[in-house]
Coordinates of C-alpha atoms in Angstrom, one line a residue:
Chain A
M1 CA -55.0 -13.5 -37.5
P2 CA -51.6 -13.0 -35.7
D3 CA -49.0 -15.7 -36.0
W4 CA -49.2 -17.0 -32.4
K5 CA -46.6 -19.6 -32.8
Q6 CA -44.1 -17.0 -33.9
I7 CA -45.0 -14.8 -31.0
V8 CA -44.5 -17.7 -28.5
R9 CA -41.2 -18.7 -30.1
K10 CA -39.9 -15.1 -30.0
N11 CA -40.8 -14.7 -26.3
L12 CA -39.8 -18.1 -25.0
R13 CA -36.7 -18.9 -27.0
V14 CA -34.5 -18.3 -23.9
L15 CA -32.9 -21.3 -22.2
G16 CA -34.3 -23.8 -24.7
V17 CA -37.6 -24.0 -22.7
C18 CA -39.7 -23.9 -25.8
S19 CA -40.0 -27.2 -27.7
P20 CA -42.1 -27.3 -30.9
E21 CA -44.9 -29.1 -29.1
F22 CA -45.0 -26.7 -26.2
T23 CA -44.9 -23.7 -28.6
E24 CA -48.0 -25.1 -30.4
E25 CA -49.8 -25.7 -27.1
L26 CA -49.2 -22.2 -25.8
A27 CA -50.0 -20.7 -29.2
G28 CA -53.3 -22.5 -29.1
H29 CA -54.0 -21.0 -25.7
L30 CA -53.2 -17.5 -26.9
E31 CA -55.4 -18.0 -30.0
D32 CA -58.3 -19.1 -27.9
S33 CA -57.9 -16.2 -25.5
Y34 CA -57.7 -13.8 -28.5
E35 CA -60.8 -15.2 -30.1
A36 CA -62.7 -15.1 -26.8
L37 CA -61.9 -11.4 -26.4
L38 CA -63.0 -10.7 -29.9
C39 CA -66.3 -12.5 -29.2
E40 CA -66.8 -10.3 -26.1
G41 CA -66.6 -7.3 -28.5
V42 CA -63.1 -6.1 -27.6
P43 CA -61.5 -4.3 -30.5
A44 CA -58.9 -6.4 -32.3
E45 CA -55.9 -4.2 -31.3
V46 CA -56.8 -4.2 -27.6
A47 CA -57.5 -7.9 -27.7
F48 CA -54.1 -8.5 -29.3
H49 CA -52.3 -6.5 -26.7
R50 CA -54.2 -8.2 -23.8
T51 CA -53.5 -11.6 -25.2
V52 CA -49.8 -11.0 -25.8
S53 CA -49.4 -9.6 -22.3
Q54 CA -49.9 -13.2 -21.1
I55 CA -46.6 -14.1 -22.5
E56 CA -44.6 -10.9 -22.1
G57 CA -42.8 -9.1 -19.3
R58 CA -43.3 -10.5 -15.8
C59 CA -45.5 -13.3 -17.1
R60 CA -42.8 -14.4 -19.5
I61 CA -40.2 -14.5 -16.7
W62 CA -42.6 -16.5 -14.5
L63 CA -43.4 -19.0 -17.3
V64 CA -39.7 -19.6 -17.9
L65 CA -38.9 -19.8 -14.2
R66 CA -41.7 -22.2 -13.5
F67 CA -40.6 -24.5 -16.3
L68 CA -37.0 -24.4 -15.1
Q69 CA -38.2 -25.2 -11.6
E70 CA -40.3 -28.2 -12.9
E71 CA -37.3 -29.5 -15.0
F72 CA -35.1 -29.2 -11.9
M73 CA -37.6 -31.0 -9.7
T74 CA -38.0 -33.8 -12.3
G75 CA -34.3 -34.2 -12.5
F76 CA -34.0 -34.3 -8.7
T77 CA -36.8 -36.9 -8.5
R78 CA -35.1 -39.0 -11.1
M79 CA -31.8 -38.7 -9.3
N80 CA -33.5 -39.6 -6.0
G81 CA -35.0 -42.7 -7.7
F82 CA -31.5 -43.7 -9.0
I83 CA -30.1 -43.4 -5.5
R84 CA -32.8 -45.4 -3.9
K85 CA -33.1 -48.1 -6.6
V86 CA -29.5 -48.5 -7.8
A87 CA -26.8 -46.6 -6.0
L88 CA -27.7 -47.4 -2.4
P89 CA -28.5 -51.1 -2.9
G90 CA -25.3 -51.3 -5.0
L91 CA -23.3 -49.6 -2.3
L92 CA -24.6 -52.0 0.3
T93 CA -24.0 -55.0 -1.9
T94 CA -20.4 -53.8 -2.5
A95 CA -20.0 -53.3 1.3
A96 CA -21.4 -56.8 2.0
S97 CA -19.1 -58.5 -0.5
G98 CA -16.1 -56.6 0.8
L99 CA -17.0 -57.5 4.4
V100 CA -17.3 -61.2 3.4
G101 CA -13.8 -61.0 1.9
W102 CA -12.4 -59.2 4.9
V103 CA -13.9 -61.7 7.4
L104 CA -12.4 -64.6 5.3
I105 CA -9.0 -63.1 5.3
R106 CA -9.2 -62.3 9.0
A107 CA -10.2 -66.0 9.5
N108 CA -7.0 -66.9 7.7
I109 CA -8.8 -68.3 4.7
W110 CA -6.6 -67.3 1.8
P111 CA -7.1 -67.9 -1.9
K112 CA -5.5 -70.8 -3.8
I113 CA -2.8 -69.4 -6.0
I114 CA -2.2 -70.9 -9.4
L115 CA 1.1 -69.8 -11.0
M116 CA 0.8 -69.2 -14.7
P117 CA 3.5 -71.3 -16.5
N118 CA 6.0 -70.2 -19.2
R119 CA 5.6 -66.4 -18.6
Q120 CA 8.4 -63.8 -18.9
F121 CA 7.1 -62.3 -15.6
Q122 CA 5.6 -64.2 -12.8
M123 CA 1.9 -64.2 -13.0
F124 CA -0.7 -66.0 -11.0
L125 CA -4.4 -66.6 -10.8
A126 CA -6.0 -66.4 -7.3
L127 CA -9.0 -68.7 -6.7
W128 CA -11.3 -67.5 -4.0
P129 CA -13.8 -70.4 -3.6
W130 CA -15.1 -69.2 -0.2
W131 CA -15.5 -65.6 -1.2
W132 CA -16.9 -66.5 -4.6
G133 CA -19.3 -69.0 -2.9
M134 CA -20.8 -66.1 -0.8
L135 CA -21.3 -63.7 -3.7
P136 CA -24.6 -65.1 -4.9
L137 CA -26.0 -64.2 -1.5
C138 CA -24.6 -60.7 -1.8
G139 CA -26.1 -60.4 -5.3
A140 CA -29.5 -61.6 -4.0
L141 CA -29.3 -59.0 -1.2
G142 CA -28.6 -56.2 -3.8
A143 CA -31.5 -57.3 -6.0
L144 CA -33.9 -57.6 -3.1
L145 CA -33.0 -54.1 -1.8
S146 CA -33.5 -52.6 -5.2
Q147 CA -36.7 -54.5 -5.6
R148 CA -37.9 -53.3 -2.2
N149 CA -37.3 -49.7 -3.4
G150 CA -39.3 -50.3 -6.6
G151 CA -36.3 -51.0 -8.9
S152 CA -36.9 -52.4 -12.4
R153 CA -35.2 -55.6 -13.5
L154 CA -32.3 -53.7 -15.1
Q155 CA -31.9 -51.6 -11.9
R156 CA -31.9 -54.8 -9.8
I157 CA -29.2 -56.3 -12.0
A158 CA -27.2 -53.1 -11.8
A159 CA -27.5 -52.9 -8.0
A160 CA -26.6 -56.6 -7.6
T161 CA -23.5 -56.5 -9.9
A162 CA -22.2 -53.2 -8.5
P163 CA -19.3 -54.9 -6.6
G164 CA -18.0 -56.4 -9.9
A165 CA -18.5 -53.1 -11.7
V166 CA -16.8 -51.1 -9.0
I167 CA -13.7 -53.4 -8.7
G168 CA -13.5 -53.6 -12.5
A169 CA -13.6 -49.8 -12.9
L170 CA -11.0 -49.4 -10.2
L171 CA -8.7 -51.9 -11.8
L172 CA -9.0 -50.3 -15.2
L173 CA -8.2 -46.9 -13.7
E174 CA -5.4 -48.2 -11.6
F175 CA -3.0 -49.1 -14.4
P176 CA -2.9 -45.9 -16.3
V177 CA -2.8 -43.9 -13.0
A178 CA 0.0 -46.1 -11.7
F179 CA 1.9 -45.7 -15.0
I180 CA 1.7 -42.0 -14.7
F181 CA 3.2 -42.0 -11.3
D182 CA 6.6 -43.4 -12.1
G183 CA 7.9 -46.2 -9.9
L184 CA 4.6 -47.7 -8.9
V185 CA 4.5 -49.9 -12.0
N186 CA 7.6 -51.5 -13.4
H187 CA 7.7 -50.0 -16.9
R188 CA 9.2 -53.2 -18.4
W189 CA 5.7 -54.6 -17.8
W190 CA 4.2 -52.2 -20.2
G191 CA 3.1 -54.3 -23.1
S192 CA 1.4 -57.7 -23.5
A193 CA 2.4 -58.8 -20.0
M194 CA 0.6 -55.9 -18.4
W195 CA -2.6 -56.6 -20.4
E196 CA -2.3 -60.3 -19.4
G197 CA -1.9 -59.3 -15.7
L198 CA -4.8 -56.8 -15.9
G199 CA -6.9 -59.5 -17.6
L200 CA -6.2 -62.0 -14.8
L201 CA -7.1 -59.4 -12.1
L202 CA -10.3 -58.5 -13.9
L203 CA -11.2 -62.2 -14.2
Q204 CA -10.8 -63.0 -10.5
F205 CA -12.1 -59.7 -9.1
A206 CA -14.7 -58.5 -11.6
V207 CA -15.8 -61.0 -14.2
I208 CA -16.2 -64.1 -12.0
P209 CA -17.8 -62.1 -9.1
A210 CA -20.2 -60.4 -11.5
V211 CA -21.3 -63.8 -12.9
L212 CA -21.8 -65.1 -9.3
L213 CA -23.6 -62.0 -8.2
L214 CA -25.9 -62.4 -11.2
L215 CA -26.7 -65.9 -10.0
G216 CA -28.1 -64.3 -6.9
V217 CA -30.2 -62.0 -9.1
G218 CA -31.4 -65.1 -10.9
V219 CA -32.6 -66.7 -7.7
V220 CA -34.5 -63.5 -6.7
E221 CA -36.1 -63.2 -10.2
K222 CA -37.2 -66.9 -10.0
A223 CA -38.7 -66.3 -6.6
R224 CA -40.6 -63.3 -7.9
R225 CA -42.2 -65.4 -10.6
M226 CA -43.3 -68.1 -8.3
P227 CA -46.9 -67.8 -7.3
S228 CA -47.4 -66.9 -3.7
R229 CA -49.1 -69.5 -1.6
A230 CA -51.7 -68.7 1.0
I231 CA -51.0 -70.3 4.3
Chain B
M1 CA -64.0 -10.9 -4.6
A2 CA -61.1 -11.6 -2.3
S3 CA -58.0 -12.8 -4.1
V4 CA -56.4 -16.1 -2.9
N5 CA -52.8 -16.3 -1.8
A6 CA -50.5 -17.9 -4.4
Q7 CA -49.3 -20.7 -2.1
I8 CA -52.8 -21.8 -1.3
K9 CA -53.8 -21.5 -4.9
R10 CA -50.9 -23.6 -6.0
G11 CA -51.7 -26.3 -3.5
S12 CA -55.3 -26.5 -4.5
A13 CA -54.6 -26.3 -8.2
E14 CA -53.9 -30.0 -8.7
L15 CA -57.1 -31.0 -7.0
A16 CA -59.1 -28.5 -9.0
V17 CA -57.6 -29.7 -12.3
L18 CA -58.0 -33.4 -11.5
T19 CA -61.6 -33.0 -10.5
L20 CA -62.4 -31.1 -13.6
L21 CA -60.7 -33.7 -15.8
A22 CA -62.5 -36.5 -14.0
E23 CA -65.6 -35.3 -15.9
H24 CA -64.2 -35.1 -19.4
P25 CA -60.9 -34.4 -21.3
L26 CA -60.1 -30.7 -21.8
H27 CA -57.3 -28.6 -23.2
G28 CA -55.4 -26.0 -21.3
Y29 CA -57.4 -23.0 -22.2
E30 CA -60.7 -24.8 -21.4
I31 CA -59.3 -25.9 -18.0
A32 CA -58.4 -22.4 -17.1
K33 CA -61.7 -20.9 -18.2
Q34 CA -63.8 -23.6 -16.5
I35 CA -62.0 -23.2 -13.2
E36 CA -62.3 -19.4 -13.4
A37 CA -66.1 -19.7 -14.2
Q38 CA -66.9 -22.3 -11.6
T39 CA -65.1 -20.4 -8.8
G40 CA -66.5 -17.0 -9.8
G41 CA -63.0 -15.8 -10.7
V42 CA -61.5 -16.5 -7.3
L43 CA -59.2 -19.2 -8.8
R44 CA -57.6 -17.9 -12.0
F45 CA -54.8 -19.7 -13.7
D46 CA -52.4 -17.9 -15.9
M47 CA -50.2 -19.7 -18.4
A48 CA -47.2 -19.6 -16.1
S49 CA -49.0 -21.6 -13.4
L50 CA -51.3 -23.8 -15.6
Y51 CA -48.9 -25.4 -18.1
P52 CA -46.0 -26.3 -15.9
M53 CA -48.5 -27.9 -13.6
L54 CA -50.2 -29.8 -16.4
H55 CA -46.8 -31.1 -17.6
R56 CA -45.9 -32.1 -14.0
L57 CA -49.2 -34.1 -13.7
E58 CA -48.4 -35.7 -17.1
R59 CA -44.9 -36.7 -15.9
K60 CA -46.5 -38.2 -12.8
S61 CA -48.8 -40.1 -15.1
W62 CA -51.9 -38.6 -13.5
V63 CA -53.0 -37.2 -16.7
K64 CA -52.4 -38.1 -20.3
A65 CA -52.1 -35.5 -23.1
E66 CA -53.1 -36.2 -26.7
W67 CA -53.2 -33.9 -29.7
Q68 CA -56.7 -33.5 -31.1
T69 CA -57.7 -31.9 -34.4
L70 CA -60.7 -29.6 -33.9
P71 CA -63.4 -29.3 -36.6
N72 CA -61.8 -26.0 -37.7
G73 CA -58.5 -27.8 -38.4
R74 CA -56.7 -26.5 -35.4
R75 CA -54.7 -28.8 -33.1
R76 CA -55.2 -28.7 -29.4
R77 CA -53.4 -30.7 -26.7
C78 CA -56.2 -32.4 -24.7
Y79 CA -55.6 -33.7 -21.2
R80 CA -57.5 -36.6 -19.8
L81 CA -57.4 -38.2 -16.4
T82 CA -55.6 -41.6 -16.1
A83 CA -56.6 -44.4 -13.7
T84 CA -53.6 -43.3 -11.5
G85 CA -54.8 -39.7 -11.5
R86 CA -58.4 -40.8 -10.6
R87 CA -57.0 -42.6 -7.6
Q88 CA -55.3 -39.4 -6.4
I89 CA -58.6 -37.4 -6.1
A90 CA -60.0 -39.0 -3.0
P91 CA -56.8 -38.7 -0.9
L92 CA -56.3 -35.1 -2.1
R93 CA -59.9 -34.2 -1.2
A94 CA -59.5 -35.8 2.2
E95 CA -56.3 -33.8 2.7
W96 CA -58.0 -30.5 1.9
R97 CA -61.0 -31.4 4.0
A98 CA -58.8 -32.0 7.0
F99 CA -56.9 -28.8 6.3
F100 CA -60.1 -26.7 6.1
H101 CA -61.5 -28.4 9.2
A102 CA -58.4 -27.6 11.1
L103 CA -58.4 -24.0 9.9
Q104 CA -62.1 -23.7 10.8
S105 CA -61.5 -24.9 14.3
V106 CA -58.6 -22.4 14.8
T107 CA -60.1 -19.3 13.2
G108 CA -63.8 -20.1 13.9
F109 CA -64.9 -19.1 10.4
Q110 CA -67.9 -20.9 8.9
N111 CA -68.9 -21.5 5.3
A112 CA -71.2 -18.9 3.9

């Protein structure tokens, strides 16, 4: 009996299409085809060539192409799901929280500044009670949008906390980038003062907002668990 | 026997496989052989069209594949229809019925 697994492996090793499970499955198919031909009275050599032809030449190219096409389509579908369930709700949540902040500033509602005492460089913590107060609503909006598009709990959380994550990432990127472009950051700051400053910015623009956005997710999750009442 | 265009064959393949698996679980070779036998050789699936499709149906959770050891000790990957897959059959049938009905009204052909 020919070694069908070896034949499959040899013919489909290109592009990593052939996993061990898939090899075994195709080998089983070839084995059944071969035995069926033998049962029909086809000579062994002819049966072998007819069986192998299913995985050689044009057939082999088609098999590889079809699997690559399937892999591509699966990846695309997954990406599409990520966009609908996380990226788009996250983007809208970020836009909503930014809009709230912008409206408050336009309405002349500024944060309360608390100067940090006994520091070599002047540092402050800005408290944004009005903006922070609106963030649970934005978080709930993100969670609801993600839920509406079939997002899982983790995806709802990711979509709702996107503003905190985006601002946090931007702040973390800003410092090394600014340091590279001389003059944008005072190099005397480079050291513990810089880390303190970065920590304070992260606290007011990323950590506290993320916690408040999560509160909104919590409300949505609680509402999901409540039994619906018939009117 | 007239051969069937590849596009039409591909579109109908899912319905054919799901309908077949609705009766009992089968492995790839059996699926190909049964479809070929039941359609008098009009629908014939080669490995390049059958296995990517089966794996796609599996990813969509319409079918579930399990390894089974046959009495002769060989392992075969058997596909069985899931509840989700079973729910797809009726809409697919309706879709194909509508398609043939529309084609019939345009071309005027009748079933033999």
